[in-house]
mmCIF file of C-alpha atoms and ligand atoms in Angstrom:
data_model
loop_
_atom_site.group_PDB
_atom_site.id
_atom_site.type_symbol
_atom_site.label_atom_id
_atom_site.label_comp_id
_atom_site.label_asym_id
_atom_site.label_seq_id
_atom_site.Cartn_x
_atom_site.Cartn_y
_atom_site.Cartn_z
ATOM 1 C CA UNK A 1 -2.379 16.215 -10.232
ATOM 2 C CA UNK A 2 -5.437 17.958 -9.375
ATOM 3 C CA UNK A 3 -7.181 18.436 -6.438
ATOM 4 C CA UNK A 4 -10.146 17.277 -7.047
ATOM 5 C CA UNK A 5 -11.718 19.671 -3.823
ATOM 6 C CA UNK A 6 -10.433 22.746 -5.140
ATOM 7 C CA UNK A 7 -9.066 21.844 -8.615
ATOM 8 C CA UNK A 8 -5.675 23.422 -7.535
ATOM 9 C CA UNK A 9 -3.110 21.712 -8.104
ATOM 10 C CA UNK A 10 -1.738 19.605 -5.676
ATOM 11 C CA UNK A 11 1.910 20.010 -4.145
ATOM 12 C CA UNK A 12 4.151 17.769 -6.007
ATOM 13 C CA UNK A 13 6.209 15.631 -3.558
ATOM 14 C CA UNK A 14 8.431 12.535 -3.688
ATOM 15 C CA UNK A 15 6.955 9.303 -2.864
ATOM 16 C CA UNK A 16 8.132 6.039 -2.972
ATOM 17 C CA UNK A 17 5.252 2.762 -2.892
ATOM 18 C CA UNK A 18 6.265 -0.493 -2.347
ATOM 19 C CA UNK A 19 3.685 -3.354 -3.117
ATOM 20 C CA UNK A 20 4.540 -6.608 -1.499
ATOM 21 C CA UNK A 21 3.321 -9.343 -3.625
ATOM 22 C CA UNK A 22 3.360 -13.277 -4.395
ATOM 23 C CA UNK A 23 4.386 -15.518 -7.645
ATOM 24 C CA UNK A 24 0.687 -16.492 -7.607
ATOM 25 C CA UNK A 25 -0.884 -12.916 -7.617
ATOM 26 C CA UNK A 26 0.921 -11.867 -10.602
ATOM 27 C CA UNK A 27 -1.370 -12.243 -13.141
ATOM 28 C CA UNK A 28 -4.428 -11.468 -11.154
ATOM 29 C CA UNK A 29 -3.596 -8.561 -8.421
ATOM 30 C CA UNK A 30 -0.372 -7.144 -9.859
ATOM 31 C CA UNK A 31 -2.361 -7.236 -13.384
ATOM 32 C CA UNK A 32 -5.107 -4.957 -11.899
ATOM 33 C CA UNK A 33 -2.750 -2.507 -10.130
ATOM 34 C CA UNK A 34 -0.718 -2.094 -13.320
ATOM 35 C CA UNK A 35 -4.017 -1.443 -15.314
ATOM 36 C CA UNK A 36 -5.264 0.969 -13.268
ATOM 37 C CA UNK A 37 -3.582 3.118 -10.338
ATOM 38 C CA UNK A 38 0.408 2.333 -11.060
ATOM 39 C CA UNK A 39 -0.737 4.337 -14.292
ATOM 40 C CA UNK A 40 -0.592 7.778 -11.973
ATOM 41 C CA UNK A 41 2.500 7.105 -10.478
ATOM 42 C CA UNK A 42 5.050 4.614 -12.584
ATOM 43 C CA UNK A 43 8.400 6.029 -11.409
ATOM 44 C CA UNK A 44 7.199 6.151 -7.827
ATOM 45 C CA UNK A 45 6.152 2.196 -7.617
ATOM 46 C CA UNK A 46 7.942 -0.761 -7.031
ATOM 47 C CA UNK A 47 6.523 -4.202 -6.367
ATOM 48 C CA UNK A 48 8.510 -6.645 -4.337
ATOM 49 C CA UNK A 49 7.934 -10.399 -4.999
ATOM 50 C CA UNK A 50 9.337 -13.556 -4.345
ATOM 51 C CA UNK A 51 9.693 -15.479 -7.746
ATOM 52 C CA UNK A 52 11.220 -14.250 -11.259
ATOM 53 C CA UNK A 53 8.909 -13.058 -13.417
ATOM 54 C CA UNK A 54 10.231 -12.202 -17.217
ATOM 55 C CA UNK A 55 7.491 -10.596 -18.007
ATOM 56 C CA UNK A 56 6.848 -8.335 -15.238
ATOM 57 C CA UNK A 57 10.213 -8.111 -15.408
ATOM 58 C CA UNK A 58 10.580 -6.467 -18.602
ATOM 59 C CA UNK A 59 6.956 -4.696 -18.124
ATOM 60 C CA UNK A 60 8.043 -3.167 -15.105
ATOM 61 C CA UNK A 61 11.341 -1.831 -16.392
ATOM 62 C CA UNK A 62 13.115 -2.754 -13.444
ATOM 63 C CA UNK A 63 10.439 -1.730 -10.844
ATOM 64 C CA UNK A 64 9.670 -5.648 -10.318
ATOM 65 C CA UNK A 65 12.263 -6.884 -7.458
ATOM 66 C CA UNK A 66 12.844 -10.863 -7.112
ATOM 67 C CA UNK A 67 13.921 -11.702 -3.525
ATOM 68 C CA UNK A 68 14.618 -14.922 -2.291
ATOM 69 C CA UNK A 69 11.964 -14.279 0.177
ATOM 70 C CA UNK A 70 9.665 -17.924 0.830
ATOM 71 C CA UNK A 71 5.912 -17.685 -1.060
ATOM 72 C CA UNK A 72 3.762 -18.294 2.261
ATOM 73 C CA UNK A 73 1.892 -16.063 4.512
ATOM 74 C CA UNK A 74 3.910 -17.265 7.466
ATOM 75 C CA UNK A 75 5.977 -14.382 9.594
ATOM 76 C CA UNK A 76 9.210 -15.527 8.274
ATOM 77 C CA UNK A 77 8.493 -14.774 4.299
ATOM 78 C CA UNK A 78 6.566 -11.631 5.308
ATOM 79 C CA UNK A 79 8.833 -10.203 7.382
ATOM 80 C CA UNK A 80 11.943 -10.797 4.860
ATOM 81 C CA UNK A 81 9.675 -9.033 2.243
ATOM 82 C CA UNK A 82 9.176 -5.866 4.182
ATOM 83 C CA UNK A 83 12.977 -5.910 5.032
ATOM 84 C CA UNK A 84 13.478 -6.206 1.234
ATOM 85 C CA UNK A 85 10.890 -3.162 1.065
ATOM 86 C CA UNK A 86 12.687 -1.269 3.195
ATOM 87 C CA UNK A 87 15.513 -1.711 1.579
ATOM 88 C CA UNK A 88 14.467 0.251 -1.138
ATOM 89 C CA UNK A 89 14.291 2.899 0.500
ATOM 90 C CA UNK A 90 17.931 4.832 0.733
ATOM 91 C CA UNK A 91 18.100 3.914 -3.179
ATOM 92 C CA UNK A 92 15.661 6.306 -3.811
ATOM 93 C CA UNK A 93 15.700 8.345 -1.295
ATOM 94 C CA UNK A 94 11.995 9.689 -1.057
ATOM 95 C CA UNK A 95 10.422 12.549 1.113
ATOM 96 C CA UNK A 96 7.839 10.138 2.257
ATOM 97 C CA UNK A 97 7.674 5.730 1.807
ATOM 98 C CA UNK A 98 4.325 3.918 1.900
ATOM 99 C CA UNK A 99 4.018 0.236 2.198
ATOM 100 C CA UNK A 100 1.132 -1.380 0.732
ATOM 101 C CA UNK A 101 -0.443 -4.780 -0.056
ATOM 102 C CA UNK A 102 -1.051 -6.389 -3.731
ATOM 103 C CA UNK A 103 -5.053 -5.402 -2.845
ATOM 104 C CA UNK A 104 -4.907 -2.147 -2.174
ATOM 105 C CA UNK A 105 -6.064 0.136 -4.536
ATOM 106 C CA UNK A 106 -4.070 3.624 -3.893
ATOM 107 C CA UNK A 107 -6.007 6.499 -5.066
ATOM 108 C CA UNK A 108 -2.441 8.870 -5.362
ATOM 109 C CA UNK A 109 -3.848 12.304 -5.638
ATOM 110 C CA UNK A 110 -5.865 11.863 -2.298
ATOM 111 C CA UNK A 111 -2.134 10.071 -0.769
ATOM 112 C CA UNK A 112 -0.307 13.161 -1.915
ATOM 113 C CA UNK A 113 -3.102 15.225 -0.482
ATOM 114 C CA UNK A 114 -2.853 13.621 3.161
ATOM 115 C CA UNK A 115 0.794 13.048 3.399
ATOM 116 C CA UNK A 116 0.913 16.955 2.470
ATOM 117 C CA UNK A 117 -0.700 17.957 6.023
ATOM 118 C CA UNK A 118 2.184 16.719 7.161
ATOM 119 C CA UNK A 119 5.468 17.895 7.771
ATOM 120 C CA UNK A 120 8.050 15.092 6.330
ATOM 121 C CA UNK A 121 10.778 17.178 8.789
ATOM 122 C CA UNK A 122 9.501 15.665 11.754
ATOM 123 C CA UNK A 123 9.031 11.477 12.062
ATOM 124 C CA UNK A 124 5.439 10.176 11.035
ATOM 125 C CA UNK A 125 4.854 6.369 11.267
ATOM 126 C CA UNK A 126 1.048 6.922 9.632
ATOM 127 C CA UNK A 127 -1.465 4.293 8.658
ATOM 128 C CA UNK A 128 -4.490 2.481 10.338
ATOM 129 C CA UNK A 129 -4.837 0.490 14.033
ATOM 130 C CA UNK A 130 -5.926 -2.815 14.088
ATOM 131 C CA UNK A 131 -6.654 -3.158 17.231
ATOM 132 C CA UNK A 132 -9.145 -1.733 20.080
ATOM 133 C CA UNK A 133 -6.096 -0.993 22.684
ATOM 134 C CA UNK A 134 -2.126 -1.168 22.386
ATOM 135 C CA UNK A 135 -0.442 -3.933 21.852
ATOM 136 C CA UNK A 136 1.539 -5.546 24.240
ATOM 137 C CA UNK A 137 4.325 -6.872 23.118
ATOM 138 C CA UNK A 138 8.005 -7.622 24.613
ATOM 139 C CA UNK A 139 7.097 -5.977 27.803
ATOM 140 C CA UNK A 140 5.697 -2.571 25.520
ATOM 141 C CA UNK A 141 2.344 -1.133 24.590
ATOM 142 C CA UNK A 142 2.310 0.603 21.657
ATOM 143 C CA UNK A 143 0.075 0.766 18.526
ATOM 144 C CA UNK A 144 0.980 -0.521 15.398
ATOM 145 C CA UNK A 145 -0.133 0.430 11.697
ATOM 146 C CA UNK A 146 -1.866 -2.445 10.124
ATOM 147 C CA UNK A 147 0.130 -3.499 6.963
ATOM 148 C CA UNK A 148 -3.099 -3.806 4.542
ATOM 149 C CA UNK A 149 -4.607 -0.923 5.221
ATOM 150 C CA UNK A 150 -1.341 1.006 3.797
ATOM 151 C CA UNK A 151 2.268 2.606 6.200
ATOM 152 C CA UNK A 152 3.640 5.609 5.616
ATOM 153 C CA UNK A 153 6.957 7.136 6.442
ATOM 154 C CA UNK A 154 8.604 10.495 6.594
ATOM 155 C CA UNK A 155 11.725 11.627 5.256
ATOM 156 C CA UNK A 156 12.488 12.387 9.714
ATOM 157 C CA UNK A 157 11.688 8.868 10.329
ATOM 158 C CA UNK A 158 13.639 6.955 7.648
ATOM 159 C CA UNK A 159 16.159 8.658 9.182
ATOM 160 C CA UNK A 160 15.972 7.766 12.635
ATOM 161 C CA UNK A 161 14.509 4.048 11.055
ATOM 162 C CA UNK A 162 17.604 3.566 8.266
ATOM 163 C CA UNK A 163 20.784 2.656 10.865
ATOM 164 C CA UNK A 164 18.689 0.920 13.520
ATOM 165 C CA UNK A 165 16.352 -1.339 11.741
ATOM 166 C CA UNK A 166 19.171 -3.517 10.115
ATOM 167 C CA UNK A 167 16.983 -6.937 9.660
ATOM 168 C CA UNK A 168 13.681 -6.806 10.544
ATOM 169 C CA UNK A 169 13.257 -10.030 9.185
ATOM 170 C CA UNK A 170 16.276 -11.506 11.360
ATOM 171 C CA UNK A 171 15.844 -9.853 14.425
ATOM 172 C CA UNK A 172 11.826 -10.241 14.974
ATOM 173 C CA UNK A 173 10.099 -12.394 12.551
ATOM 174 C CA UNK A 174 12.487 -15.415 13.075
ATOM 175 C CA UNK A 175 13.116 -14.922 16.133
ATOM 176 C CA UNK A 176 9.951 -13.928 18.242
ATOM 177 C CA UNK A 177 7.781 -14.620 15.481
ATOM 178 C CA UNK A 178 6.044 -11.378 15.477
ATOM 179 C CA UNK A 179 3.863 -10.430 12.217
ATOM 180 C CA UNK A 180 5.673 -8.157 9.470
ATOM 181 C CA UNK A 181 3.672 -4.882 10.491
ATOM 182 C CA UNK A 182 3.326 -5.720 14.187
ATOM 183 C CA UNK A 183 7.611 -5.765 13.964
ATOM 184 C CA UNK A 184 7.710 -2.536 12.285
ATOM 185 C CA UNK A 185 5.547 -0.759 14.920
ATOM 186 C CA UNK A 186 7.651 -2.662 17.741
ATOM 187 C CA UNK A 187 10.331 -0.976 16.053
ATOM 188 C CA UNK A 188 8.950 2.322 15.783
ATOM 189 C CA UNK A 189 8.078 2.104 19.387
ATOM 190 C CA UNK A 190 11.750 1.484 20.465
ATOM 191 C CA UNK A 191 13.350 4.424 18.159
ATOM 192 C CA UNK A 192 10.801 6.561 20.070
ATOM 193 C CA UNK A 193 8.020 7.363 16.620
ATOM 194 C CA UNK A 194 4.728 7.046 17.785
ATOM 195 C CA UNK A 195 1.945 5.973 14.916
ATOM 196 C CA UNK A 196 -0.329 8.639 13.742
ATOM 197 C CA UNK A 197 -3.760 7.539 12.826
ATOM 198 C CA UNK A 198 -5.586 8.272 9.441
ATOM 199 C CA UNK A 199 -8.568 6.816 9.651
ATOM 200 C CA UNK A 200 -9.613 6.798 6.042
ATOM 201 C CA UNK A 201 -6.454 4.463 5.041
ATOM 202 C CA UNK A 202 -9.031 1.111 4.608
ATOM 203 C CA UNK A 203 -8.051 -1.799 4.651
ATOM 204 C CA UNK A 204 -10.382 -5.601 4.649
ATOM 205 C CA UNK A 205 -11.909 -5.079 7.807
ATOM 206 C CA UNK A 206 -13.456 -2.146 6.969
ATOM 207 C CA UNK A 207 -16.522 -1.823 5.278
ATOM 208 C CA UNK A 208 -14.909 -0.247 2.236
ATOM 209 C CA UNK A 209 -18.412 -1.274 0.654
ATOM 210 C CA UNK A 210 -20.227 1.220 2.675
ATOM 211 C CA UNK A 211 -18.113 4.174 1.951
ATOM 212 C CA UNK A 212 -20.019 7.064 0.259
ATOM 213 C CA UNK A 213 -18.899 7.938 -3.493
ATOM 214 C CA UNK A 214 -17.922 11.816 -2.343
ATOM 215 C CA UNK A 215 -15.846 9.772 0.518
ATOM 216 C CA UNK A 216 -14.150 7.586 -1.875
ATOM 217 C CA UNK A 217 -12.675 10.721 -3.820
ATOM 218 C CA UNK A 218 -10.748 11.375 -0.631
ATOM 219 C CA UNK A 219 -9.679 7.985 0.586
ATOM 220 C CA UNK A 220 -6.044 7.265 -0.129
ATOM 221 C CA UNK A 221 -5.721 3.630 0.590
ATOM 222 C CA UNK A 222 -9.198 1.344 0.080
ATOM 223 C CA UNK A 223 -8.553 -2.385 -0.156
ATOM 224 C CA UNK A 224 -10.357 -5.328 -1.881
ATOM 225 C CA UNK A 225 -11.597 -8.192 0.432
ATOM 226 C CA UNK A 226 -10.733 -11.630 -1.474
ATOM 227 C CA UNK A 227 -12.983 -14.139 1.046
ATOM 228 C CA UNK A 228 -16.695 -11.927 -0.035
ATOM 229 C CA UNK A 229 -15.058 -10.089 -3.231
ATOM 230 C CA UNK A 230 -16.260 -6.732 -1.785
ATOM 231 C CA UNK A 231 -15.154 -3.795 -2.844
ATOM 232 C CA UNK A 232 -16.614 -0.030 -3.981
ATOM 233 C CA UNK A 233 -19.963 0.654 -3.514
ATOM 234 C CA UNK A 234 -19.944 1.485 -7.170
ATOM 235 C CA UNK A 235 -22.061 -1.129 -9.684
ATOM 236 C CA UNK A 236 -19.712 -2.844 -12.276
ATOM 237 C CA UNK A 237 -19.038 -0.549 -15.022
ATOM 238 C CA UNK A 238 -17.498 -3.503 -17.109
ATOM 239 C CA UNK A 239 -17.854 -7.136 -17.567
ATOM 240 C CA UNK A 240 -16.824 -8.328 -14.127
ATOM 241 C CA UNK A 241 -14.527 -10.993 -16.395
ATOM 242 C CA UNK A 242 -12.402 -7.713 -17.521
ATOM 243 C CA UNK A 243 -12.649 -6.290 -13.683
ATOM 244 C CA UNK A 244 -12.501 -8.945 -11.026
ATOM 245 C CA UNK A 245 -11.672 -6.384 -8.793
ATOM 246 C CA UNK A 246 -13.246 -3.611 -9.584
ATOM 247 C CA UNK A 247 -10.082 -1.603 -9.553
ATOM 248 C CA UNK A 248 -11.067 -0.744 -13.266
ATOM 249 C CA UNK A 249 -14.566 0.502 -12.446
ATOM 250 C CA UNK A 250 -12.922 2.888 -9.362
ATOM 251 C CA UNK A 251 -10.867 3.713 -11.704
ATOM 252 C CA UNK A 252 -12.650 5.211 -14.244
ATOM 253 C CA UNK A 253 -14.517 6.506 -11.179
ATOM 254 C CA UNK A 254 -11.840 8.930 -10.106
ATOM 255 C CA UNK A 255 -10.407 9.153 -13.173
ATOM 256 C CA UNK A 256 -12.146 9.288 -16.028
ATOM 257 C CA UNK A 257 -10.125 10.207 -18.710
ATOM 258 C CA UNK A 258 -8.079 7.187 -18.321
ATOM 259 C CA UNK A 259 -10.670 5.007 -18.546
ATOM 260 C CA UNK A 260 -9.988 1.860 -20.877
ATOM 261 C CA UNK A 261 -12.313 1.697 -24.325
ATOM 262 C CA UNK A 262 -10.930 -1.697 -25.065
ATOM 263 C CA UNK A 263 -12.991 -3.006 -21.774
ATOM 264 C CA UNK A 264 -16.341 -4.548 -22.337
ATOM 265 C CA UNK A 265 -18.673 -1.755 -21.241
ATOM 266 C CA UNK A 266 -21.961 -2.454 -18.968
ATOM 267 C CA UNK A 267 -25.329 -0.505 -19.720
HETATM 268 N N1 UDP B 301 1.206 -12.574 0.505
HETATM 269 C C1 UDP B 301 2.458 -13.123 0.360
HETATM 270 N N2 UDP B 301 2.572 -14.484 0.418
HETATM 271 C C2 UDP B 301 1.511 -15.299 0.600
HETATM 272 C C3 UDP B 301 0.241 -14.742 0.744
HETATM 273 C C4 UDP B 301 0.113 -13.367 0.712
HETATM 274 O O1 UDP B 301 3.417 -12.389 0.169
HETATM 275 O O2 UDP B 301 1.680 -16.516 0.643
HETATM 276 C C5 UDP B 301 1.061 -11.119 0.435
HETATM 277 C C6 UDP B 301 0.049 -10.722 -0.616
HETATM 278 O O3 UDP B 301 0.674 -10.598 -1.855
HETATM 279 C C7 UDP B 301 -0.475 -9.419 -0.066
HETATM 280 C C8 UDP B 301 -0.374 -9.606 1.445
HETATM 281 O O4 UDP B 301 0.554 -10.663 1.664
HETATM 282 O O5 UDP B 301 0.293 -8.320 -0.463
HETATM 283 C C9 UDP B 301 -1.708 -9.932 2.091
HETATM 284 O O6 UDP B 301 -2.213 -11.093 1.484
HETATM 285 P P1 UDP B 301 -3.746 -11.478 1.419
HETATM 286 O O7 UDP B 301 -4.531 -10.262 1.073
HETATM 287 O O8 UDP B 301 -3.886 -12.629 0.479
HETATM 288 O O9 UDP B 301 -4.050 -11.990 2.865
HETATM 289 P P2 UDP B 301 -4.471 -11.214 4.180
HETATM 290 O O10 UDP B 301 -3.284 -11.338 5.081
HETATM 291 O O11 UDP B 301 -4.750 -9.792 3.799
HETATM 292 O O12 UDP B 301 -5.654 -11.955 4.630
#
């Protein structure tokens, strides 16, 4: 990849993405991510669900992973996705991990770019706060990286994280109930990996809809918001029937040569 600042290009590095999904976003969500920004990365993205899917099955050449996780957004099904994410993880054995919802939209050239100012040596829990102070939680305070605005993890903190963090799913979402990415940064917390904030990972409380288009270029992680469909400040450049998320139109924003002629164009 380029960088799109200098047009240098960018420091190749190995990432793994998971995407946790759900049976009924398969056609919709995972359909827009696979048209549009899995196309810069294929090897690098895996997309964790929790029914078998044939087709994205056979699509995904065995990046689509079944788990016997429950469908609901309850703690319980959430948490034993992420624990199925992070399973992943010694299989492939990446420099850096990032965790990211089915409505993100992960521009990777400006991902590579951040995760590249930092050192993958030394144990980065990186994403975006949620809330206005640390959380208290099981007698700690600590802040925790909200999962929809995109986590990433060094090659230092897998480390430390791989032989401690044997069931998130077990240990914290059945039993105390806490959220998937409030568990992880309880976790994180307790193996001593404090989060790093990067503000310009986005997720549906911000106003990604606000976001100038030079800002855009450099914003890793930006995130659709289902309840007012708002997305990119960026006017539909196809039939909004083709792009219901606009994914396609950011797209073939950033990227233009892989914009797709077989959408039905607007002006
Ligand atoms: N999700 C899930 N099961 C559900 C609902 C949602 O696994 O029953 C996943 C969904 O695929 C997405 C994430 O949880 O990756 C966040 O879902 P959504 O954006 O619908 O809700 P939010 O929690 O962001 O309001």
């Amino acid at each position: 990849y380029i960088d799109k600042r200098n047009n240098k290009p960018l420091k190749p590095l190995k990432i793994l993405i998971t995407v946790k999904t759900t049976f009924k976003n398969h056609l919709t969500r995972i359909r827009q991510i696979y048209d549009t920004w899995y196309k810069l990365a294929p090897e690098s993205i895996f997309f964790i669900s929790d029914a078998f899917d044939p087709v994205l099955n056979s699509t995904l050449q065995g990046r689509f992973v079944n788990t016997s996780c429950g469908s609901s957004h309850d703690p319980i099904s959430l948490g034993c996705k992420l624990d199925e994410e992070l399973k992943l993880i010694p299989k492939i054995n990446p420099t850096w991990y990032c965790h990211v919802d089915d409505d993100n939209y992960v521009n990777i050239p400006a991902l590579i770019n951040t995760l590249n100012n930092f050192n993958p040596e030394f144990p980065y829990y990186i994403g975006r706060t949620a809330t206005k102070q640390p959380t208290p939680q099981n007698g700690r305070y600590f802040w925790f990286a909200i999962g929809g605005a995109g986590i990433c993890l060094s090659k230092a903190a897998i480390k430390i994280m791989t032989p401690n963090i044997k069931d998130l799913y077990n240990l914290y979402a059945t039993r105390d109930g806490m959220p998937d990415d409030l568990a992880l940064g309880f976790i994180m917390d307790i193996l001593g990996i404090k989060m790093t904030e990067v503000t310009n990972f986005l997720s549906q409380y911000d106003n990604v809809d606000a976001l100038p288009l030079h800002a855009i270029i450099d914003t890793p992680i930006l995130s659709f918001r289902e309840s007012d469909k708002a997305f990119v400040n960026l006017p539909y450049f196809f039939h909004p029937d083709d792009d219901p998320y606009k994914f396609q139109t950011l797209h073939c924003f950033l990227f233009p040569k892989q914009c797709n002629p077989k959408l039905r164009r607007l002006g």
